[in-house]
mmCIF file of C-alpha atoms in Angstrom:
data_model
loop_
_atom_site.group_PDB
_atom_site.id
_atom_site.type_symbol
_atom_site.label_atom_id
_atom_site.label_comp_id
_atom_site.label_asym_id
_atom_site.label_seq_id
_atom_site.Cartn_x
_atom_site.Cartn_y
_atom_site.Cartn_z
ATOM 1 C CA UNK A 1 0.281 0.100 -0.148
ATOM 2 C CA UNK A 2 2.746 2.593 1.154
ATOM 3 C CA UNK A 3 4.113 1.802 -2.653
ATOM 4 C CA UNK A 4 0.830 2.579 -4.303
ATOM 5 C CA UNK A 5 0.927 6.040 -2.046
ATOM 6 C CA UNK A 6 4.178 6.627 -3.723
ATOM 7 C CA UNK A 7 6.665 6.017 -0.945
ATOM 8 C CA UNK A 8 9.892 5.054 -2.338
ATOM 9 C CA UNK A 9 11.388 3.328 0.381
ATOM 10 C CA UNK A 10 8.162 1.265 1.595
ATOM 11 C CA UNK A 11 8.656 -0.685 5.257
ATOM 12 C CA UNK A 12 5.894 -2.824 6.982
ATOM 13 C CA UNK A 13 5.201 -0.215 10.416
ATOM 14 C CA UNK A 14 5.921 -3.598 12.470
ATOM 15 C CA UNK A 15 8.688 -5.761 11.636
ATOM 16 C CA UNK A 16 7.618 -9.821 12.582
ATOM 17 C CA UNK A 17 10.246 -9.350 15.716
ATOM 18 C CA UNK A 18 8.891 -6.462 16.877
ATOM 19 C CA UNK A 19 4.848 -7.879 16.819
ATOM 20 C CA UNK A 20 6.322 -10.920 18.763
ATOM 21 C CA UNK A 21 7.710 -8.426 21.105
ATOM 22 C CA UNK A 22 4.462 -6.887 21.246
ATOM 23 C CA UNK A 23 2.120 -9.427 21.797
ATOM 24 C CA UNK A 24 4.721 -10.666 24.597
ATOM 25 C CA UNK A 25 4.055 -7.456 26.611
ATOM 26 C CA UNK A 26 0.376 -8.494 26.994
ATOM 27 C CA UNK A 27 0.528 -9.867 30.820
ATOM 28 C CA UNK A 28 -2.707 -8.398 32.072
ATOM 29 C CA UNK A 29 -5.899 -8.235 31.112
ATOM 30 C CA UNK A 30 -6.185 -4.418 30.026
ATOM 31 C CA UNK A 31 -2.970 -5.059 27.909
ATOM 32 C CA UNK A 32 -4.307 -7.946 26.311
ATOM 33 C CA UNK A 33 -7.662 -6.209 25.296
ATOM 34 C CA UNK A 34 -5.984 -3.339 23.945
ATOM 35 C CA UNK A 35 -3.393 -5.554 22.124
ATOM 36 C CA UNK A 36 -6.616 -7.868 20.512
ATOM 37 C CA UNK A 37 -8.515 -4.011 19.868
ATOM 38 C CA UNK A 38 -5.001 -4.045 17.822
ATOM 39 C CA UNK A 39 -5.410 -7.359 16.330
ATOM 40 C CA UNK A 40 -9.656 -6.437 15.604
ATOM 41 C CA UNK A 41 -8.788 -2.740 13.956
ATOM 42 C CA UNK A 42 -6.320 -4.804 11.756
ATOM 43 C CA UNK A 43 -9.281 -7.654 10.870
ATOM 44 C CA UNK A 44 -11.789 -5.030 10.185
ATOM 45 C CA UNK A 45 -9.368 -3.349 7.701
ATOM 46 C CA UNK A 46 -8.280 -6.402 6.034
ATOM 47 C CA UNK A 47 -11.953 -7.714 5.002
ATOM 48 C CA UNK A 48 -13.527 -3.793 4.009
ATOM 49 C CA UNK A 49 -9.969 -3.282 1.689
ATOM 50 C CA UNK A 50 -10.772 -6.751 0.182
ATOM 51 C CA UNK A 51 -14.013 -5.834 -1.001
ATOM 52 C CA UNK A 52 -13.295 -2.440 -1.505
ATOM 53 C CA UNK A 53 -10.642 -3.731 -4.291
ATOM 54 C CA UNK A 54 -13.082 -6.544 -4.809
ATOM 55 C CA UNK A 55 -15.958 -3.173 -5.515
ATOM 56 C CA UNK A 56 -12.795 -1.320 -7.625
ATOM 57 C CA UNK A 57 -12.309 -4.233 -10.347
ATOM 58 C CA UNK A 58 -16.344 -4.105 -10.635
ATOM 59 C CA UNK A 59 -16.272 -0.203 -11.417
ATOM 60 C CA UNK A 60 -13.354 -1.259 -13.723
ATOM 61 C CA UNK A 61 -15.106 -3.913 -15.652
ATOM 62 C CA UNK A 62 -18.241 -2.114 -15.469
ATOM 63 C CA UNK A 63 -16.819 1.231 -17.551
ATOM 64 C CA UNK A 64 -14.878 -0.958 -20.039
ATOM 65 C CA UNK A 65 -18.400 -3.636 -20.806
ATOM 66 C CA UNK A 66 -19.823 0.524 -20.965
ATOM 67 C CA UNK A 67 -17.457 1.698 -23.607
ATOM 68 C CA UNK A 68 -18.283 -1.603 -25.514
ATOM 69 C CA UNK A 69 -21.885 -0.832 -25.771
ATOM 70 C CA UNK A 70 -21.976 3.413 -26.594
ATOM 71 C CA UNK A 71 -19.474 1.646 -29.613
ATOM 72 C CA UNK A 72 -21.627 -0.661 -30.792
ATOM 73 C CA UNK A 73 -24.235 1.382 -30.977
ATOM 74 C CA UNK A 74 -21.739 4.501 -32.771
ATOM 75 C CA UNK A 75 -21.295 1.589 -35.513
ATOM 76 C CA UNK A 76 -24.937 1.035 -35.687
ATOM 77 C CA UNK A 77 -25.475 4.510 -35.945
ATOM 78 C CA UNK A 78 -22.953 5.685 -38.308
ATOM 79 C CA UNK A 79 -24.152 2.794 -41.064
ATOM 80 C CA UNK A 80 -27.672 3.432 -40.763
ATOM 81 C CA UNK A 81 -27.090 6.842 -41.689
ATOM 82 C CA UNK A 82 -25.867 6.288 -44.497
ATOM 83 C CA UNK A 83 -28.490 3.152 -45.443
ATOM 84 C CA UNK A 84 -31.181 3.699 -48.020
ATOM 85 C CA UNK A 85 -34.786 2.354 -46.316
ATOM 86 C CA UNK A 86 -34.076 -1.128 -48.689
ATOM 87 C CA UNK A 87 -30.546 -1.503 -47.837
ATOM 88 C CA UNK A 88 -31.364 -0.794 -43.596
ATOM 89 C CA UNK A 89 -34.556 -3.563 -44.181
ATOM 90 C CA UNK A 90 -31.829 -6.264 -46.049
ATOM 91 C CA UNK A 91 -29.038 -5.297 -43.384
ATOM 92 C CA UNK A 92 -30.303 -5.583 -39.996
ATOM 93 C CA UNK A 93 -29.656 -9.723 -39.886
ATOM 94 C CA UNK A 94 -26.480 -8.713 -40.386
ATOM 95 C CA UNK A 95 -26.304 -6.077 -37.912
ATOM 96 C CA UNK A 96 -28.600 -8.366 -35.144
ATOM 97 C CA UNK A 97 -26.071 -10.625 -35.594
ATOM 98 C CA UNK A 98 -23.081 -8.322 -35.010
ATOM 99 C CA UNK A 99 -24.500 -6.700 -32.090
ATOM 100 C CA UNK A 100 -25.275 -3.466 -33.615
ATOM 101 C CA UNK A 101 -28.606 -2.834 -33.058
ATOM 102 C CA UNK A 102 -29.438 -1.772 -29.372
ATOM 103 C CA UNK A 103 -31.350 0.882 -30.968
ATOM 104 C CA UNK A 104 -32.866 -0.243 -33.516
ATOM 105 C CA UNK A 105 -36.322 -2.000 -34.896
ATOM 106 C CA UNK A 106 -34.432 -5.534 -34.686
ATOM 107 C CA UNK A 107 -34.199 -5.236 -30.353
ATOM 108 C CA UNK A 108 -35.739 -2.629 -28.116
ATOM 109 C CA UNK A 109 -34.322 -4.113 -24.940
ATOM 110 C CA UNK A 110 -30.892 -4.961 -25.237
ATOM 111 C CA UNK A 111 -29.892 -1.409 -25.102
ATOM 112 C CA UNK A 112 -32.352 -0.135 -21.792
ATOM 113 C CA UNK A 113 -30.972 -3.623 -20.047
ATOM 114 C CA UNK A 114 -27.179 -3.941 -21.110
ATOM 115 C CA UNK A 115 -26.927 0.214 -19.991
ATOM 116 C CA UNK A 116 -28.837 -0.354 -17.280
ATOM 117 C CA UNK A 117 -27.096 -3.225 -16.021
ATOM 118 C CA UNK A 118 -23.264 -1.003 -16.109
ATOM 119 C CA UNK A 119 -24.884 1.911 -14.480
ATOM 120 C CA UNK A 120 -26.204 0.394 -11.530
ATOM 121 C CA UNK A 121 -22.361 -1.746 -11.010
ATOM 122 C CA UNK A 122 -20.674 1.623 -11.620
ATOM 123 C CA UNK A 123 -23.057 3.737 -9.411
ATOM 124 C CA UNK A 124 -23.112 0.950 -6.549
ATOM 125 C CA UNK A 125 -18.933 0.413 -6.958
ATOM 126 C CA UNK A 126 -17.897 4.261 -6.356
ATOM 127 C CA UNK A 127 -20.636 4.263 -3.664
ATOM 128 C CA UNK A 128 -18.986 1.308 -1.821
ATOM 129 C CA UNK A 129 -15.790 2.751 -2.154
ATOM 130 C CA UNK A 130 -16.644 6.108 -1.124
ATOM 131 C CA UNK A 131 -18.242 4.922 1.942
ATOM 132 C CA UNK A 132 -14.832 2.436 2.735
ATOM 133 C CA UNK A 133 -12.748 5.594 1.878
ATOM 134 C CA UNK A 134 -14.990 7.755 4.410
ATOM 135 C CA UNK A 135 -14.500 5.065 7.069
ATOM 136 C CA UNK A 136 -11.042 4.552 7.255
ATOM 137 C CA UNK A 137 -11.069 8.728 7.098
ATOM 138 C CA UNK A 138 -13.141 8.130 10.245
ATOM 139 C CA UNK A 139 -11.303 5.942 11.489
ATOM 140 C CA UNK A 140 -8.028 7.088 11.261
ATOM 141 C CA UNK A 141 -8.879 10.750 12.748
ATOM 142 C CA UNK A 142 -9.951 8.834 15.876
ATOM 143 C CA UNK A 143 -7.614 6.099 16.489
ATOM 144 C CA UNK A 144 -4.931 8.827 15.268
ATOM 145 C CA UNK A 145 -2.849 6.095 13.130
ATOM 146 C CA UNK A 146 -2.272 8.353 10.435
ATOM 147 C CA UNK A 147 -0.919 5.181 8.871
ATOM 148 C CA UNK A 148 -4.168 3.564 8.106
ATOM 149 C CA UNK A 149 -4.872 6.312 4.977
ATOM 150 C CA UNK A 150 -2.881 3.976 3.727
ATOM 151 C CA UNK A 151 -5.794 1.415 3.131
ATOM 152 C CA UNK A 152 -8.246 4.283 1.032
ATOM 153 C CA UNK A 153 -9.062 3.178 -2.019
ATOM 154 C CA UNK A 154 -8.536 6.764 -3.745
ATOM 155 C CA UNK A 155 -5.827 8.132 -2.789
ATOM 156 C CA UNK A 156 -4.045 5.077 -3.669
ATOM 157 C CA UNK A 157 -4.731 5.353 -7.097
ATOM 158 C CA UNK A 158 -4.337 9.120 -7.569
ATOM 159 C CA UNK A 159 -1.855 9.414 -9.862
ATOM 160 C CA UNK A 160 -1.892 5.622 -10.701
ATOM 161 C CA UNK A 161 -1.810 4.479 -14.500
ATOM 162 C CA UNK A 162 -4.669 2.302 -13.673
ATOM 163 C CA UNK A 163 -6.974 5.057 -12.685
ATOM 164 C CA UNK A 164 -5.690 7.322 -15.837
ATOM 165 C CA UNK A 165 -6.624 4.800 -17.418
ATOM 166 C CA UNK A 166 -10.178 4.644 -15.944
ATOM 167 C CA UNK A 167 -10.602 8.763 -16.139
ATOM 168 C CA UNK A 168 -9.425 8.231 -19.656
ATOM 169 C CA UNK A 169 -12.176 5.976 -20.461
ATOM 170 C CA UNK A 170 -15.152 7.837 -18.853
ATOM 171 C CA UNK A 171 -13.714 10.882 -21.032
ATOM 172 C CA UNK A 172 -13.542 8.938 -24.421
ATOM 173 C CA UNK A 173 -17.392 7.358 -22.943
ATOM 174 C CA UNK A 174 -18.694 10.309 -22.238
ATOM 175 C CA UNK A 175 -17.221 12.205 -25.835
ATOM 176 C CA UNK A 176 -18.731 9.012 -27.542
ATOM 177 C CA UNK A 177 -22.654 9.711 -25.595
ATOM 178 C CA UNK A 178 -22.385 13.613 -26.094
ATOM 179 C CA UNK A 179 -22.234 12.684 -30.235
ATOM 180 C CA UNK A 180 -24.365 10.360 -30.040
ATOM 181 C CA UNK A 181 -27.011 12.347 -28.612
ATOM 182 C CA UNK A 182 -26.904 14.914 -31.770
ATOM 183 C CA UNK A 183 -26.633 11.985 -33.801
ATOM 184 C CA UNK A 184 -30.461 11.040 -32.555
ATOM 185 C CA UNK A 185 -31.657 13.747 -31.166
ATOM 186 C CA UNK A 186 -33.556 15.308 -33.709
ATOM 187 C CA UNK A 187 -33.943 11.725 -35.934
ATOM 188 C CA UNK A 188 -37.937 10.990 -36.359
ATOM 189 C CA UNK A 189 -37.755 7.682 -35.717
ATOM 190 C CA UNK A 190 -36.291 8.439 -32.771
ATOM 191 C CA UNK A 191 -39.324 10.501 -31.268
ATOM 192 C CA UNK A 192 -41.525 8.279 -29.628
ATOM 193 C CA UNK A 193 -41.527 7.641 -26.174
ATOM 194 C CA UNK A 194 -39.633 4.648 -25.718
ATOM 195 C CA UNK A 195 -36.696 6.117 -27.590
ATOM 196 C CA UNK A 196 -37.316 9.610 -25.842
ATOM 197 C CA UNK A 197 -36.906 8.238 -22.473
ATOM 198 C CA UNK A 198 -33.393 5.851 -23.600
ATOM 199 C CA UNK A 199 -32.206 9.298 -24.651
ATOM 200 C CA UNK A 200 -33.084 11.422 -21.628
ATOM 201 C CA UNK A 201 -32.913 8.599 -19.497
ATOM 202 C CA UNK A 202 -29.300 7.205 -20.423
ATOM 203 C CA UNK A 203 -26.897 8.973 -21.995
ATOM 204 C CA UNK A 204 -25.921 11.314 -19.245
ATOM 205 C CA UNK A 205 -22.338 11.881 -18.711
ATOM 206 C CA UNK A 206 -21.186 9.641 -16.277
ATOM 207 C CA UNK A 207 -18.875 10.941 -13.506
ATOM 208 C CA UNK A 208 -15.825 8.494 -11.885
ATOM 209 C CA UNK A 209 -16.393 10.315 -8.281
ATOM 210 C CA UNK A 210 -20.013 9.007 -6.266
ATOM 211 C CA UNK A 211 -21.333 11.967 -4.470
ATOM 212 C CA UNK A 212 -20.472 12.168 -0.498
ATOM 213 C CA UNK A 213 -21.921 10.037 2.488
ATOM 214 C CA UNK A 214 -24.549 11.772 4.460
ATOM 215 C CA UNK A 215 -22.925 14.391 6.431
ATOM 216 C CA UNK A 216 -25.589 12.310 9.408
ATOM 217 C CA UNK A 217 -24.490 9.449 8.633
ATOM 218 C CA UNK A 218 -20.887 10.973 9.324
ATOM 219 C CA UNK A 219 -21.697 12.693 12.423
ATOM 220 C CA UNK A 220 -23.801 9.478 13.410
ATOM 221 C CA UNK A 221 -19.963 7.240 12.797
ATOM 222 C CA UNK A 222 -17.857 10.087 14.311
ATOM 223 C CA UNK A 223 -20.645 10.272 17.563
ATOM 224 C CA UNK A 224 -20.569 5.990 18.249
ATOM 225 C CA UNK A 225 -16.354 5.770 17.180
ATOM 226 C CA UNK A 226 -15.702 6.259 21.171
ATOM 227 C CA UNK A 227 -18.157 4.079 22.483
ATOM 228 C CA UNK A 228 -17.309 1.649 20.392
ATOM 229 C CA UNK A 229 -13.720 1.576 22.191
ATOM 230 C CA UNK A 230 -11.348 0.745 19.294
ATOM 231 C CA UNK A 231 -8.868 -0.780 20.666
ATOM 232 C CA UNK A 232 -10.760 -2.853 23.146
ATOM 233 C CA UNK A 233 -12.126 -6.264 22.181
ATOM 234 C CA UNK A 234 -15.683 -4.690 22.928
ATOM 235 C CA UNK A 235 -15.413 -3.090 19.950
ATOM 236 C CA UNK A 236 -18.568 -3.989 17.208
ATOM 237 C CA UNK A 237 -16.670 -2.698 14.051
ATOM 238 C CA UNK A 238 -19.733 -3.796 11.565
ATOM 239 C CA UNK A 239 -21.904 -1.173 12.922
ATOM 240 C CA UNK A 240 -19.508 1.384 11.091
ATOM 241 C CA UNK A 241 -20.460 0.387 7.619
ATOM 242 C CA UNK A 242 -23.934 -0.478 8.513
ATOM 243 C CA UNK A 243 -24.442 3.535 10.014
ATOM 244 C CA UNK A 244 -22.243 5.151 7.273
ATOM 245 C CA UNK A 245 -24.585 3.297 4.075
ATOM 246 C CA UNK A 246 -28.036 4.039 5.503
ATOM 247 C CA UNK A 247 -30.064 5.161 2.521
ATOM 248 C CA UNK A 248 -26.795 5.764 0.248
ATOM 249 C CA UNK A 249 -25.080 3.019 -0.870
ATOM 250 C CA UNK A 250 -28.537 1.400 -2.489
ATOM 251 C CA UNK A 251 -30.210 3.434 -3.783
#
């Protein structure tokens, strides 16, 4: 994680020897409780970091799939603009086989369904990542362990080539969406309610960032953290994500 954050000489926060020494010091009940609190926090970070990485992979894959869908529609519309009615009737079966009929008369649900699936995946993933990063921010401040910031997904990918690739793909998709709207907006065959709904609902710019987690959720977690006693075995860390996602993640 330090490498991903741009640290030139990354090193573990504790060596294995230091960890063994720390563990050996936990002689009293209170010391063991504090040690287990650190272990509990480490487990929470591991589980939720892995979940956030999985969501990042879904996010990246969905963007690439969405790019494919938009590209197919662009190719279809480019062909249709130059075809006579007779040519269209003759070529539609071939367009259908090529997957180039998302907004055509041969298939009136494919574009809607596939675009919806990808957009739902993108929105859910970026919201989860935003929620997870917010949780890390709150825990970092509450526990006063600044090193935890290394586990934030967004900060780890700033300046990272993969992040630049994702941003570039989204910019390309948004450019194609603008071109597609211009291409089809005034076409007579797209003035019916079905196609107008597709154009207005789905051909919109896609933002790489999710909206912030509601402030009321953040306040609730901030108020909760002292009561959780993070560095003891009494902490129920699962409450953090459950509180942050109230009326946010899946809406």
